[in-house]
CSV table of C-alpha atoms in Angstrom, one decimal:
chain,number,residue,atom,x,y,z
A,71,GLU,CA,-31.7,-94.9,235.4
A,72,VAL,CA,-30.8,-94.8,232.1
A,73,GLN,CA,-33.9,-95.7,229.5
A,74,LEU,CA,-33.6,-95.7,226.2
A,75,VAL,CA,-36.9,-97.3,224.5
A,76,GLU,CA,-37.5,-97.8,220.7
A,77,SER,CA,-40.6,-97.6,218.5
A,78,GLY,CA,-42.1,-97.7,215.1
A,79,GLY,CA,-40.9,-101.1,214.1
A,80,GLY,CA,-43.3,-103.2,212.3
A,81,LEU,CA,-43.6,-105.5,208.6
A,82,VAL,CA,-43.0,-102.9,205.8
A,83,LYS,CA,-43.4,-103.8,202.1
A,84,PRO,CA,-39.9,-103.6,199.9
A,85,GLY,CA,-40.2,-100.1,198.4
A,86,GLY,CA,-41.8,-98.7,201.9
A,87,SER,CA,-41.0,-96.5,204.3
A,88,LEU,CA,-41.2,-96.8,208.3
A,89,ARG,CA,-39.9,-94.1,210.9
A,90,LEU,CA,-38.5,-95.7,214.2
A,91,SER,CA,-38.0,-93.5,217.3
A,92,CYS,CA,-36.2,-93.9,220.3
A,93,ALA,CA,-37.6,-92.3,223.6
A,94,ALA,CA,-34.8,-91.5,226.0
A,95,SER,CA,-35.0,-90.9,229.8
A,96,GLY,CA,-32.6,-91.0,232.9
A,97,LEU,CA,-30.2,-88.8,231.4
A,98,THR,CA,-29.3,-85.3,229.7
A,99,PHE,CA,-30.4,-86.6,226.3
A,100,SER,CA,-29.0,-83.1,224.9
A,101,THR,CA,-25.6,-83.6,225.6
A,102,TYR,CA,-24.7,-86.7,224.5
A,103,SER,CA,-24.5,-88.3,220.7
A,104,MET,CA,-26.6,-91.3,219.8
A,105,ASN,CA,-26.4,-94.2,217.4
A,106,TRP,CA,-28.8,-96.5,215.5
A,107,VAL,CA,-27.0,-99.9,215.1
A,108,ARG,CA,-28.8,-102.9,213.7
A,109,GLN,CA,-28.9,-107.0,213.4
A,110,ALA,CA,-30.0,-108.8,211.2
A,111,PRO,CA,-31.3,-112.4,212.5
A,112,GLY,CA,-29.0,-114.8,213.3
A,113,LYS,CA,-26.3,-112.2,212.5
A,114,GLY,CA,-24.0,-109.9,213.9
A,115,LEU,CA,-23.9,-106.1,215.2
A,116,GLU,CA,-24.1,-103.7,212.2
A,117,TRP,CA,-23.6,-99.8,213.2
A,118,VAL,CA,-26.0,-97.5,211.0
A,119,SER,CA,-26.1,-93.8,212.2
A,120,SER,CA,-24.4,-91.8,214.3
A,121,ILE,CA,-25.3,-88.0,215.3
A,122,ASN,CA,-24.5,-85.5,217.8
A,123,SER,CA,-25.9,-83.5,220.5
A,124,ALA,CA,-26.2,-80.8,218.1
A,125,SER,CA,-27.3,-82.6,215.3
A,126,SER,CA,-24.2,-80.4,213.4
A,127,SER,CA,-22.8,-84.1,212.6
A,128,ILE,CA,-24.5,-87.1,211.3
A,129,TYR,CA,-22.5,-90.1,209.7
A,130,TYR,CA,-24.0,-93.1,207.9
A,131,ALA,CA,-23.3,-96.3,207.1
A,132,ASP,CA,-23.0,-97.3,203.3
A,133,SER,CA,-25.5,-99.2,203.1
A,134,VAL,CA,-28.1,-97.2,204.2
A,135,LYS,CA,-26.6,-93.2,202.8
A,136,GLY,CA,-29.4,-91.3,200.4
A,137,ARG,CA,-32.1,-93.6,202.2
A,138,PHE,CA,-32.2,-93.1,206.3
A,139,THR,CA,-32.2,-90.4,207.7
A,140,ILE,CA,-30.9,-89.6,211.6
A,141,SER,CA,-32.4,-86.6,213.5
A,142,ARG,CA,-33.2,-85.9,217.3
A,143,ASP,CA,-35.2,-83.5,219.0
A,144,ASN,CA,-33.6,-82.7,222.2
A,145,ALA,CA,-36.9,-81.0,223.4
A,146,LYS,CA,-38.7,-84.0,223.3
A,147,ASN,CA,-35.8,-86.2,224.6
A,148,SER,CA,-35.8,-88.1,221.4
A,149,LEU,CA,-34.0,-89.9,218.5
A,150,TYR,CA,-35.3,-91.0,215.3
A,151,LEU,CA,-34.9,-92.8,212.2
A,152,GLN,CA,-36.6,-92.2,208.7
A,153,MET,CA,-36.1,-95.4,206.7
A,154,ASN,CA,-37.2,-95.0,203.2
A,155,SER,CA,-36.8,-96.9,200.5
A,156,LEU,CA,-36.4,-99.8,202.6
A,157,ARG,CA,-35.2,-103.5,200.9
A,158,PRO,CA,-35.7,-107.1,202.2
A,159,GLU,CA,-32.0,-106.4,203.4
A,160,ASP,CA,-33.3,-104.5,206.3
A,161,THR,CA,-34.7,-106.7,208.1
A,162,ALA,CA,-33.1,-106.3,211.1
A,163,VAL,CA,-33.8,-105.5,214.8
A,164,TYR,CA,-32.9,-102.0,215.0
A,165,TYR,CA,-31.6,-100.2,218.9
A,166,CYS,CA,-31.0,-96.8,220.0
A,167,ALA,CA,-27.5,-96.4,221.5
A,168,ARG,CA,-25.9,-93.2,223.8
A,169,SER,CA,-22.5,-92.7,222.9
A,170,PRO,CA,-20.7,-90.5,225.3
A,171,THR,CA,-16.6,-90.6,223.9
A,172,GLY,CA,-16.1,-93.3,221.5
A,173,ARG,CA,-18.3,-95.9,223.0
A,174,LEU,CA,-22.1,-97.4,223.2
A,175,ASP,CA,-22.8,-97.3,226.8
A,176,TYR,CA,-26.6,-97.6,227.0
A,177,TRP,CA,-28.4,-99.5,224.7
A,178,GLY,CA,-32.5,-99.9,224.1
A,179,GLN,CA,-34.3,-102.9,224.3
A,180,GLY,CA,-34.6,-102.8,220.1
A,181,THR,CA,-37.7,-103.1,217.5
A,182,LEU,CA,-38.1,-105.3,214.7
A,183,VAL,CA,-38.1,-103.9,211.3
A,184,THR,CA,-39.0,-106.9,208.7
A,185,VAL,CA,-38.9,-105.9,205.2
A,186,SER,CA,-41.1,-108.2,203.2
A,187,SER,CA,-44.1,-108.4,200.4
B,26,GLN,CA,-17.3,-108.9,205.3
B,27,SER,CA,-16.8,-107.8,209.1
B,28,VAL,CA,-13.9,-104.5,208.9
B,29,LEU,CA,-13.0,-105.9,212.7
B,30,THR,CA,-11.7,-109.6,212.6
B,31,GLN,CA,-12.7,-111.7,215.4
B,32,PRO,CA,-12.6,-115.9,216.0
B,33,PRO,CA,-16.6,-117.2,215.5
B,34,SER,CA,-16.4,-119.5,218.5
B,35,VAL,CA,-14.2,-120.0,221.6
B,36,SER,CA,-14.8,-122.6,224.1
B,37,ALA,CA,-13.7,-124.1,227.6
B,38,VAL,CA,-15.0,-125.5,230.8
B,39,PRO,CA,-15.9,-123.9,233.8
B,40,GLY,CA,-13.5,-122.1,235.7
B,41,GLN,CA,-11.3,-121.8,232.8
B,42,LYS,CA,-10.2,-118.9,230.8
B,43,VAL,CA,-11.3,-117.7,227.2
B,44,THR,CA,-9.2,-115.4,225.3
B,45,ILE,CA,-10.8,-113.2,222.3
B,46,SER,CA,-9.3,-111.5,219.9
B,47,CYS,CA,-10.2,-108.6,217.8
B,48,SER,CA,-8.0,-107.4,214.7
B,49,GLY,CA,-8.2,-104.3,212.9
B,50,SER,CA,-6.2,-102.1,211.3
B,51,SER,CA,-4.0,-98.5,211.8
B,52,SER,CA,-7.5,-96.4,210.8
B,53,ASN,CA,-9.3,-98.3,213.8
B,54,ILE,CA,-7.9,-100.3,216.6
B,55,GLY,CA,-4.2,-98.6,215.7
B,56,SER,CA,-6.3,-95.1,216.0
B,57,TYR,CA,-9.1,-95.8,218.7
B,58,TYR,CA,-10.1,-97.1,222.2
B,59,VAL,CA,-11.8,-100.5,221.8
B,60,SER,CA,-14.9,-101.3,223.3
B,61,TRP,CA,-16.4,-104.5,224.1
B,62,TYR,CA,-20.2,-105.9,224.0
B,63,GLN,CA,-21.8,-109.1,225.5
B,64,GLN,CA,-25.2,-110.2,223.9
B,65,LEU,CA,-27.0,-112.6,225.7
B,66,PRO,CA,-29.4,-114.8,224.1
B,67,GLY,CA,-31.9,-112.6,223.2
B,68,LYS,CA,-31.2,-109.9,225.1
B,69,ALA,CA,-30.1,-106.6,223.8
B,70,PRO,CA,-25.8,-105.9,223.7
B,71,LYS,CA,-24.5,-104.5,227.0
B,72,LEU,CA,-21.0,-102.5,227.6
B,73,LEU,CA,-18.5,-105.1,228.7
B,74,ILE,CA,-15.4,-103.1,228.5
B,75,TYR,CA,-14.3,-99.6,226.8
B,76,ASP,CA,-11.5,-97.9,226.3
B,77,ASN,CA,-9.4,-100.8,226.0
B,78,ASN,CA,-9.4,-102.0,229.4
B,79,LYS,CA,-12.1,-99.9,231.6
B,80,ARG,CA,-14.8,-101.7,233.3
B,81,PRO,CA,-18.6,-100.2,233.5
B,82,SER,CA,-19.3,-99.9,237.2
B,83,GLY,CA,-21.2,-103.6,237.7
B,84,ILE,CA,-19.3,-105.6,235.3
B,85,PRO,CA,-17.2,-108.1,237.5
B,86,ASP,CA,-13.2,-107.6,237.3
B,87,ARG,CA,-13.6,-111.2,235.6
B,88,PHE,CA,-13.3,-109.8,232.3
B,89,SER,CA,-10.6,-107.5,231.1
B,90,GLY,CA,-9.7,-106.0,227.8
B,91,SER,CA,-6.1,-104.6,226.5
B,92,LYS,CA,-4.5,-103.7,223.4
B,93,SER,CA,-1.8,-103.8,220.7
B,94,GLY,CA,-0.8,-101.9,218.4
B,95,THR,CA,-4.2,-102.7,215.8
B,96,SER,CA,-5.3,-105.6,218.1
B,97,GLY,CA,-7.4,-106.0,220.9
B,98,THR,CA,-8.6,-108.8,223.3
B,99,LEU,CA,-10.3,-109.7,226.0
B,100,ASP,CA,-10.6,-112.2,228.7
B,101,ILE,CA,-12.8,-113.8,230.5
B,102,THR,CA,-11.5,-115.5,233.6
B,103,GLY,CA,-13.3,-117.6,235.7
B,104,LEU,CA,-15.7,-118.8,233.1
B,105,GLN,CA,-19.2,-119.3,234.4
B,106,THR,CA,-22.4,-121.0,232.9
B,107,GLY,CA,-24.0,-117.4,232.5
B,108,ASP,CA,-20.9,-116.1,230.3
B,109,GLU,CA,-22.7,-117.9,226.9
B,110,ALA,CA,-23.4,-114.9,224.9
B,111,ASP,CA,-21.9,-113.1,221.8
B,112,TYR,CA,-19.1,-111.0,222.1
B,113,TYR,CA,-18.0,-108.6,220.1
B,114,CYS,CA,-15.5,-106.1,219.6
B,115,GLY,CA,-16.3,-102.3,218.4
B,116,THR,CA,-14.3,-98.8,217.4
B,117,TRP,CA,-14.8,-95.8,215.3
B,118,ASP,CA,-13.0,-96.0,211.7
B,119,SER,CA,-11.3,-92.6,210.6
B,120,SER,CA,-11.1,-94.4,207.0
B,121,LEU,CA,-14.6,-95.2,206.4
B,122,SER,CA,-16.2,-92.6,209.2
B,123,ALA,CA,-18.3,-95.2,210.9
B,124,VAL,CA,-18.5,-97.5,214.2
B,125,VAL,CA,-17.3,-100.6,213.0
B,126,PHE,CA,-17.9,-103.9,215.2
B,127,GLY,CA,-16.1,-107.0,214.9
B,128,GLY,CA,-18.2,-110.4,213.5
B,129,GLY,CA,-18.8,-111.4,216.8
B,130,THR,CA,-17.7,-114.7,219.2
B,131,LYS,CA,-19.6,-117.3,220.5
B,132,VAL,CA,-18.5,-118.1,224.1
B,133,THR,CA,-19.7,-121.7,224.7
B,134,VAL,CA,-19.3,-122.9,228.6
B,135,LEU,CA,-18.5,-126.9,227.8
């Protein structure tokens, strides 16, 4: 059974940093592209970033470009999101999701990031 | 402002059919497969339809998808109270080099 478990969320002040992790099990992690998707309270889904299996293709939403960095460690079956210069509008539940080809087929349960003074 | 446009809400009585539209452009739906996601209250999104009209294992055939030009459609037949959720369409956008979603449609069972 595929499992994706996010961690690392919490309360952080504006301008601060946070590193999210996503631990994968039940899949050959190294063969799949992975994504981060977020959802602000009461709002819709917003894609944040994608990384392919070899970390050779990386994409970011304009809203986080230059502040967030996606990475992965295939040996540890783990996906990461380094978030710097956090803003109140980054407050959201952050989900990691697997994407075989053009679809997000497995999602984690999410981790809440709150940016507030 | 979402790149893909969905109606904010649709509703119907149990047993009826609802249709959710997802309108895009040539750089997204016009060029790539459409996926649909169901998000039950307080839960993570779940893949409902992929490659325009395919269902993952375990998804009942009451859910069906289609695509025509730059629009996708999700149909839910035999509506059940357990179908009350938010539904999102999604695809890749080549102009943005980004995954894009619709704003979501809330399905209410009357």
